[in-house]
Short mmCIF file of C-alpha atoms in Angstrom, two decimals:
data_model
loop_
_atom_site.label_atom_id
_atom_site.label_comp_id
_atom_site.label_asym_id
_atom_site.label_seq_id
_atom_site.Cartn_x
_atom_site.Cartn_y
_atom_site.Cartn_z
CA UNK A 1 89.24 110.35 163.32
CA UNK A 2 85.40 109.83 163.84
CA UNK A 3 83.26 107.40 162.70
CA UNK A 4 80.60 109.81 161.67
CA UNK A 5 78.19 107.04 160.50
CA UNK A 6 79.12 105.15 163.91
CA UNK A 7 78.35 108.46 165.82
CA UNK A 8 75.48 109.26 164.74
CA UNK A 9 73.99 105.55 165.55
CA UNK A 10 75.41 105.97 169.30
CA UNK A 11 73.40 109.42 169.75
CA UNK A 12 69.90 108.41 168.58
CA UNK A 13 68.52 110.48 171.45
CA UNK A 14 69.94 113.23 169.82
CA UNK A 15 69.35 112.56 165.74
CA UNK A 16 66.19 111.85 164.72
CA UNK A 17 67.06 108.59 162.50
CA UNK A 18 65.61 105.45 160.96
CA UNK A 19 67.86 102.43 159.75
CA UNK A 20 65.79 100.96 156.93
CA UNK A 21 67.96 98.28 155.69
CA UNK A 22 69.93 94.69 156.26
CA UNK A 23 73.01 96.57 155.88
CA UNK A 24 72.63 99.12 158.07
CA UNK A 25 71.32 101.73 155.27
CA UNK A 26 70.03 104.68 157.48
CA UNK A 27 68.39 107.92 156.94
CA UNK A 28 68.65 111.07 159.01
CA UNK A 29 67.78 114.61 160.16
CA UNK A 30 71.16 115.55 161.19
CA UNK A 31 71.46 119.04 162.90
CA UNK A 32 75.10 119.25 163.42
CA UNK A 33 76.61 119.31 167.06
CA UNK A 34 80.74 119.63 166.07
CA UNK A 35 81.91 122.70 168.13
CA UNK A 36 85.37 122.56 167.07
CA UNK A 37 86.46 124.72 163.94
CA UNK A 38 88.00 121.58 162.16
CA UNK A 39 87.19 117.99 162.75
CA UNK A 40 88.42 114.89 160.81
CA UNK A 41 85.77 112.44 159.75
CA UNK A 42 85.18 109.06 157.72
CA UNK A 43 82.05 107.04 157.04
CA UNK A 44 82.28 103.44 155.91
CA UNK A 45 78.76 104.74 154.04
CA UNK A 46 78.13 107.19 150.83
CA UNK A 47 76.23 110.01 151.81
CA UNK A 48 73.00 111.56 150.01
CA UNK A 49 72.37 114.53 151.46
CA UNK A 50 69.69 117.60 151.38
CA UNK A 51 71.30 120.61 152.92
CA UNK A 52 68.55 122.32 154.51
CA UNK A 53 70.21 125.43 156.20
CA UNK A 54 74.05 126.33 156.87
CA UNK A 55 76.89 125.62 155.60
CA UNK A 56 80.23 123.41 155.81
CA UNK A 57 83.58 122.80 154.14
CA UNK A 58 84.82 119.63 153.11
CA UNK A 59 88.52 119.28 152.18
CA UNK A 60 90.72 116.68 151.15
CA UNK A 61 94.57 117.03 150.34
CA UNK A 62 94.02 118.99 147.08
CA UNK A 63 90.75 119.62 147.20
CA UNK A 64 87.93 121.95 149.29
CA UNK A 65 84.23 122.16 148.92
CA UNK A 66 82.02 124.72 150.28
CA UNK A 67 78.33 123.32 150.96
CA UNK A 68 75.20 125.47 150.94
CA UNK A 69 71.38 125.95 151.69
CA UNK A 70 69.29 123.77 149.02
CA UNK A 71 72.58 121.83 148.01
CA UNK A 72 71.73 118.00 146.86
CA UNK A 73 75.23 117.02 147.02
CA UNK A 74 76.64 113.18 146.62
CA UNK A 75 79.96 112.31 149.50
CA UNK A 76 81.61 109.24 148.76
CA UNK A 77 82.87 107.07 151.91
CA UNK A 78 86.09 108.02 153.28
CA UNK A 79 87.64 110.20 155.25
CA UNK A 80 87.38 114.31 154.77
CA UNK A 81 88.26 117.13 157.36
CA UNK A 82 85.26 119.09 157.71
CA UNK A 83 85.54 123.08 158.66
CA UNK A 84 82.39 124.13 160.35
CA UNK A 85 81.12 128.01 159.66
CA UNK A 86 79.26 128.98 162.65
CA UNK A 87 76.67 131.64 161.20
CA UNK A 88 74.02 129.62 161.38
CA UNK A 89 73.26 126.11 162.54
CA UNK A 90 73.38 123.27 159.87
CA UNK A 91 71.11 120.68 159.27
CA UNK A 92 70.98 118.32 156.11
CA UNK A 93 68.87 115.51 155.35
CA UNK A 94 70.96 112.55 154.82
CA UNK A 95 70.62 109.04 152.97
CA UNK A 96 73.76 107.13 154.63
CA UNK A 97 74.04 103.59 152.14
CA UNK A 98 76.50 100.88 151.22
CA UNK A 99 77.59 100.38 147.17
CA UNK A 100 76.15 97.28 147.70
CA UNK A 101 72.22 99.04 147.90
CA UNK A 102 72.87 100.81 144.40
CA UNK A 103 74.42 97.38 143.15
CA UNK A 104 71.24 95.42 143.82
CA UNK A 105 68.73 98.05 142.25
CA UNK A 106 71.20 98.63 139.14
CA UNK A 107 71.33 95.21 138.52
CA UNK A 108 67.45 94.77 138.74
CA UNK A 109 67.34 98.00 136.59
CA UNK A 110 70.92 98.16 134.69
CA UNK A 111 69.34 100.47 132.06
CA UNK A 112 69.45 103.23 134.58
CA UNK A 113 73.38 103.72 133.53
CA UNK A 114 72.75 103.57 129.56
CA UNK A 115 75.02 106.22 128.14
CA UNK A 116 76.73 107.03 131.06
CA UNK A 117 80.62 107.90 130.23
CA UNK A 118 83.29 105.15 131.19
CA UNK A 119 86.28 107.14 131.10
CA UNK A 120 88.78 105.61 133.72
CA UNK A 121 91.06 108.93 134.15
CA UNK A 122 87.18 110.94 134.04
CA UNK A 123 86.87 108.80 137.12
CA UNK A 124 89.86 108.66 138.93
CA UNK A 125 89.42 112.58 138.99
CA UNK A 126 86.07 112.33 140.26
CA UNK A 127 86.71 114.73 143.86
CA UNK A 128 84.60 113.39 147.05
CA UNK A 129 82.28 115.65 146.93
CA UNK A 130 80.00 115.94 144.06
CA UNK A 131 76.98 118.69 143.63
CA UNK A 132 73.79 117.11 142.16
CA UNK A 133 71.53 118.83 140.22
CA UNK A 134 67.90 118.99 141.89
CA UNK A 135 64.61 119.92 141.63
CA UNK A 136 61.23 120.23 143.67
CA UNK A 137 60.62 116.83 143.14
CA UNK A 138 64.16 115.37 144.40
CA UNK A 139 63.88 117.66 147.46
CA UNK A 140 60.25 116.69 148.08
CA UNK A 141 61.55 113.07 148.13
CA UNK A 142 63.69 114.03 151.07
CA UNK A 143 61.67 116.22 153.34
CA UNK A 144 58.82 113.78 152.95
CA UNK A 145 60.87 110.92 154.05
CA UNK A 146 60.99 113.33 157.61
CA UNK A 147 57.54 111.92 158.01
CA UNK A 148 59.13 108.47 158.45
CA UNK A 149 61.04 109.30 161.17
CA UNK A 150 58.11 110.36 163.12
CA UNK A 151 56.95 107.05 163.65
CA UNK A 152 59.31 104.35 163.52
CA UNK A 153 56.99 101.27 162.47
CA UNK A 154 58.15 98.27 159.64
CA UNK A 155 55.77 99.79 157.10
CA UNK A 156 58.17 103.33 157.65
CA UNK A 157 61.39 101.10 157.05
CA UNK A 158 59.93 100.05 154.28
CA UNK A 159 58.64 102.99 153.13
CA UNK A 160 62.01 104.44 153.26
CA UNK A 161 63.66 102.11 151.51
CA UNK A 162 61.55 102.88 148.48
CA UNK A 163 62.23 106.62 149.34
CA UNK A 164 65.14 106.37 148.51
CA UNK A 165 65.89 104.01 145.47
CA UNK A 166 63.03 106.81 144.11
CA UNK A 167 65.47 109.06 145.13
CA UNK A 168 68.53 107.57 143.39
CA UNK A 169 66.00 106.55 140.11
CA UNK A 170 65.41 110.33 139.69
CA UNK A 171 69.09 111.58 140.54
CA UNK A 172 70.00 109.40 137.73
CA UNK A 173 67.68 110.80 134.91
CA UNK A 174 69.77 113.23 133.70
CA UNK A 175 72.90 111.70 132.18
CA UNK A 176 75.31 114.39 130.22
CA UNK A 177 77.88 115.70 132.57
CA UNK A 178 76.15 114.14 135.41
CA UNK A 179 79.22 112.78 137.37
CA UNK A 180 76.64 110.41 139.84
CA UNK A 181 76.40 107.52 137.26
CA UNK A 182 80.05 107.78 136.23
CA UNK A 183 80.59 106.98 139.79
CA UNK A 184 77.89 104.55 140.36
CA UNK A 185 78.86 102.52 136.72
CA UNK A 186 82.36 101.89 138.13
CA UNK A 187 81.66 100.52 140.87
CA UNK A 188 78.87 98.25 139.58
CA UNK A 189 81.74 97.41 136.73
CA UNK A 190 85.00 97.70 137.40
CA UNK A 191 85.42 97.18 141.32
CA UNK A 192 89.32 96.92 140.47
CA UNK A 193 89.56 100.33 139.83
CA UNK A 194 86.95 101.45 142.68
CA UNK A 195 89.23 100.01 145.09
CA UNK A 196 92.50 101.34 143.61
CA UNK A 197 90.49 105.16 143.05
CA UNK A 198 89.28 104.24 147.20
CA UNK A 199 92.70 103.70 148.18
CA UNK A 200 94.42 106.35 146.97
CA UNK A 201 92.31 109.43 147.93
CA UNK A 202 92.43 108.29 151.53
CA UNK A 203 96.09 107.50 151.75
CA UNK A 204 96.60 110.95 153.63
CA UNK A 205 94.68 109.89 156.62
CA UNK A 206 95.16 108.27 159.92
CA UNK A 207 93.51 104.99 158.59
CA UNK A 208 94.05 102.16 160.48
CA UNK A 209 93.99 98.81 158.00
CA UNK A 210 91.08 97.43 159.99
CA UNK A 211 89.24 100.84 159.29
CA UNK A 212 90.07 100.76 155.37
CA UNK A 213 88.56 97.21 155.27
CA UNK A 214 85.66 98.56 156.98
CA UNK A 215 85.20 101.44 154.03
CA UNK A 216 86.06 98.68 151.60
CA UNK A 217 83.05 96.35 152.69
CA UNK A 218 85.49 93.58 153.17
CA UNK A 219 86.64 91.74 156.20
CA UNK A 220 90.29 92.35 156.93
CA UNK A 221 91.76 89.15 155.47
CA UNK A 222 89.89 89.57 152.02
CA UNK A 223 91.00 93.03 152.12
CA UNK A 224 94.68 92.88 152.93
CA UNK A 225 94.96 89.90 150.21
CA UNK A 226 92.91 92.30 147.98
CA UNK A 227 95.30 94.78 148.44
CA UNK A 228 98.63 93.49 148.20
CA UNK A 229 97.51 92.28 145.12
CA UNK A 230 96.79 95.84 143.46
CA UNK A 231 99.58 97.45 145.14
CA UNK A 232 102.67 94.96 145.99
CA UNK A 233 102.69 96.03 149.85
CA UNK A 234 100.66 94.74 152.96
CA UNK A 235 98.00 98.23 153.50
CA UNK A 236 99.86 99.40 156.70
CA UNK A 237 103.24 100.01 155.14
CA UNK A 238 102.04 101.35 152.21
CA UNK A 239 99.92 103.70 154.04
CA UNK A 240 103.01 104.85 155.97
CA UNK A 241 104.94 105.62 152.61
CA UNK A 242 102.02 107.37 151.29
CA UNK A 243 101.47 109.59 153.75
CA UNK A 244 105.22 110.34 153.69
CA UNK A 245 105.02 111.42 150.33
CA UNK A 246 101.80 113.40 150.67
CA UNK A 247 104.05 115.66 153.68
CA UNK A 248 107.08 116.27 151.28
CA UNK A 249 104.89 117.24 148.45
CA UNK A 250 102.72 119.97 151.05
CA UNK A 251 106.33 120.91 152.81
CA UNK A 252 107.55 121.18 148.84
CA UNK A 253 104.36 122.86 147.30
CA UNK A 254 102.61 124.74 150.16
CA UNK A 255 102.83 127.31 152.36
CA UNK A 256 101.49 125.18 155.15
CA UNK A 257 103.09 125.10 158.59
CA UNK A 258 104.19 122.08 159.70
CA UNK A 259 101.52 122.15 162.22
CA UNK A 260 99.07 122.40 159.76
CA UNK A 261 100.26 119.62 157.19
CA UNK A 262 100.34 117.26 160.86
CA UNK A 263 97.03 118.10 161.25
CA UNK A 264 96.50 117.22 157.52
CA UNK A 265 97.85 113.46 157.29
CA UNK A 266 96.03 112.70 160.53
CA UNK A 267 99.02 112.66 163.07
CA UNK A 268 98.04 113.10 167.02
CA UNK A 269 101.11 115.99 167.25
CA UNK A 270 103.58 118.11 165.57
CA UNK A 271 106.15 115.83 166.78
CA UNK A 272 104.59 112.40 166.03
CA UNK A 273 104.66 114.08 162.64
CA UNK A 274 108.59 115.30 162.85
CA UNK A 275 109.10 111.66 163.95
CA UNK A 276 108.26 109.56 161.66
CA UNK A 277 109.27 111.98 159.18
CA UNK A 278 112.40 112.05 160.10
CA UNK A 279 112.78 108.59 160.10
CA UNK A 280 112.25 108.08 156.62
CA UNK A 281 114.27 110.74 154.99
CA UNK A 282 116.17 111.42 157.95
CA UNK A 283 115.39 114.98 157.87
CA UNK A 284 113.22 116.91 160.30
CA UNK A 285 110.21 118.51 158.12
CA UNK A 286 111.46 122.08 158.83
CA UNK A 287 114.86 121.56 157.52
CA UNK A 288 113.51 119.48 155.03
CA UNK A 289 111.87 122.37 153.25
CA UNK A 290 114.81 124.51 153.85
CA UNK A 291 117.05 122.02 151.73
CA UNK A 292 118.22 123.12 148.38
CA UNK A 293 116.17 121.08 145.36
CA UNK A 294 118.24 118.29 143.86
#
């Protein structure tokens, strides 16, 4: 899997891009370069991003999302197999940021999140991808951070670091069925559960543990002892049973070759995938969905 948030840093010469915080927070004209048709991608970093032509899938185990022109659309850190459409190049405008960034301005400015619905199964529901609603003004806030980029001084950095906590101060206006503050209040509240929710929609993937305490924000000793205590295992075998049980529910439930549902939970091969499926159930995946239920 790619680092896309690591990629895009390594290819400066080809992404016009601006880091404007301790943490790495980093804003960018990204005109996408992926030839392949699929690619599977993670980002340690939440996403805020203007789509200003094309378009792109995003997909997740159970879930697909089709991105357009004009889209303001929120993408949570993780991993997600994008599926590039090739009619016309894509760029987006993109605010890459840690949870820790909307931490410090919510707790300057915790009114921001008044009314804001704290349903825990609302929020374990929440998919990856989220649609924002937006206006002139919210896309004005992006295209004129573009003017930034053009000249890479300390007042710019700073300039776009006000960009965009204007950017997230406006996104949050609108509370109602606005799923952004759910989102933001749970993590600002309840990091148990943000961890757990974390966790568990990136189980299908090739994670390594090191890379999951990377998306975490945690070094890797806080983060396995964070871990075992939430779900009784150390990360790596867990991971291995989940993704187990993510291939016999898609050989179960799907029509997907076995090909495709490697592809899926992140294995190299078809027969990495046959292998260490059939040493847990001791069944190779094709006979395994031949088998009679029961």
């Amino acid at each position: 899997m790619i680092n896309i948030y690591d990629f895009i840093c390594s290819n400066s010469s080809y992404f016009d891009q601006l880091i404007f915080s301790k943490g790495g927070d980093i804003f960018i004209d990204y005109r996408c370069p992926i030839a392949e048709p699929q690619a599977s991608v993670w980002s340690h970093k939440n996403c805020l991003m203007y789509v200003m032509k094309g378009t792109k899938g995003y997909a997740s185990t159970d879930y697909y999302f089709t991105s357009h022109q004009h889209q303001v659309l929120f993408i949570r850190k993780g991993g997600y197999v994008l599926h590039q459409h090739f009619e016309s190049p894509y760029r987006a405008l993109i605010f890459m940021f840690e949870d820790a960034s909307v931490k410090s301005l919510l707790a300057d400015y915790p009114d921001l999140l008044i009314n804001t619905v704290h349903g825990k199964e609302d929020f374990m529901k929440q998919p990856v991808v989220l649609e924002l609603n937006s206006s002139s003004f919210v896309e004005s806030i992006f295209k004129s951070s573009l003017e930034y980029l053009k000249q890479p001084t300390t007042e710019s950095v700073i300039s776009l670091k006000f960009k965009f906590q204007e950017l997230l101060v406006n996104l949050l206006r609108e509370k109602g069925s606005n799923l952004f503050p759910i989102y933001l209040s749970w993590i600002c509240n309840d990091e148990s559960v943000a961890f757990v929710k974390l966790m568990r929609e990136n189980s299908h993937f090739n994670f390594t543990t090191k890379e999951l305490a990377r998306t975490a924000d945690m070094s890797l000793s806080t983060f396995k002892r964070i871990f075992k205590k939430h779900f009784n295992l150390p990360p790596g075998k867990w991971l291995r049973e989940q993704r187990i049980l993510n291939a016999i529910s898609l050989l179960s439930n799907t029509d997907y070759t076995v090909s495709e549902i490697a592809y899926k939970l992140g294995y190299n091969d078809t027969a990495a995938f046959s292998k260490a499926f059939k040493g847990a159930t001791h069944h190779n995946p094709t006979d395994y969905r031949k088998k009679p239920p029961g």
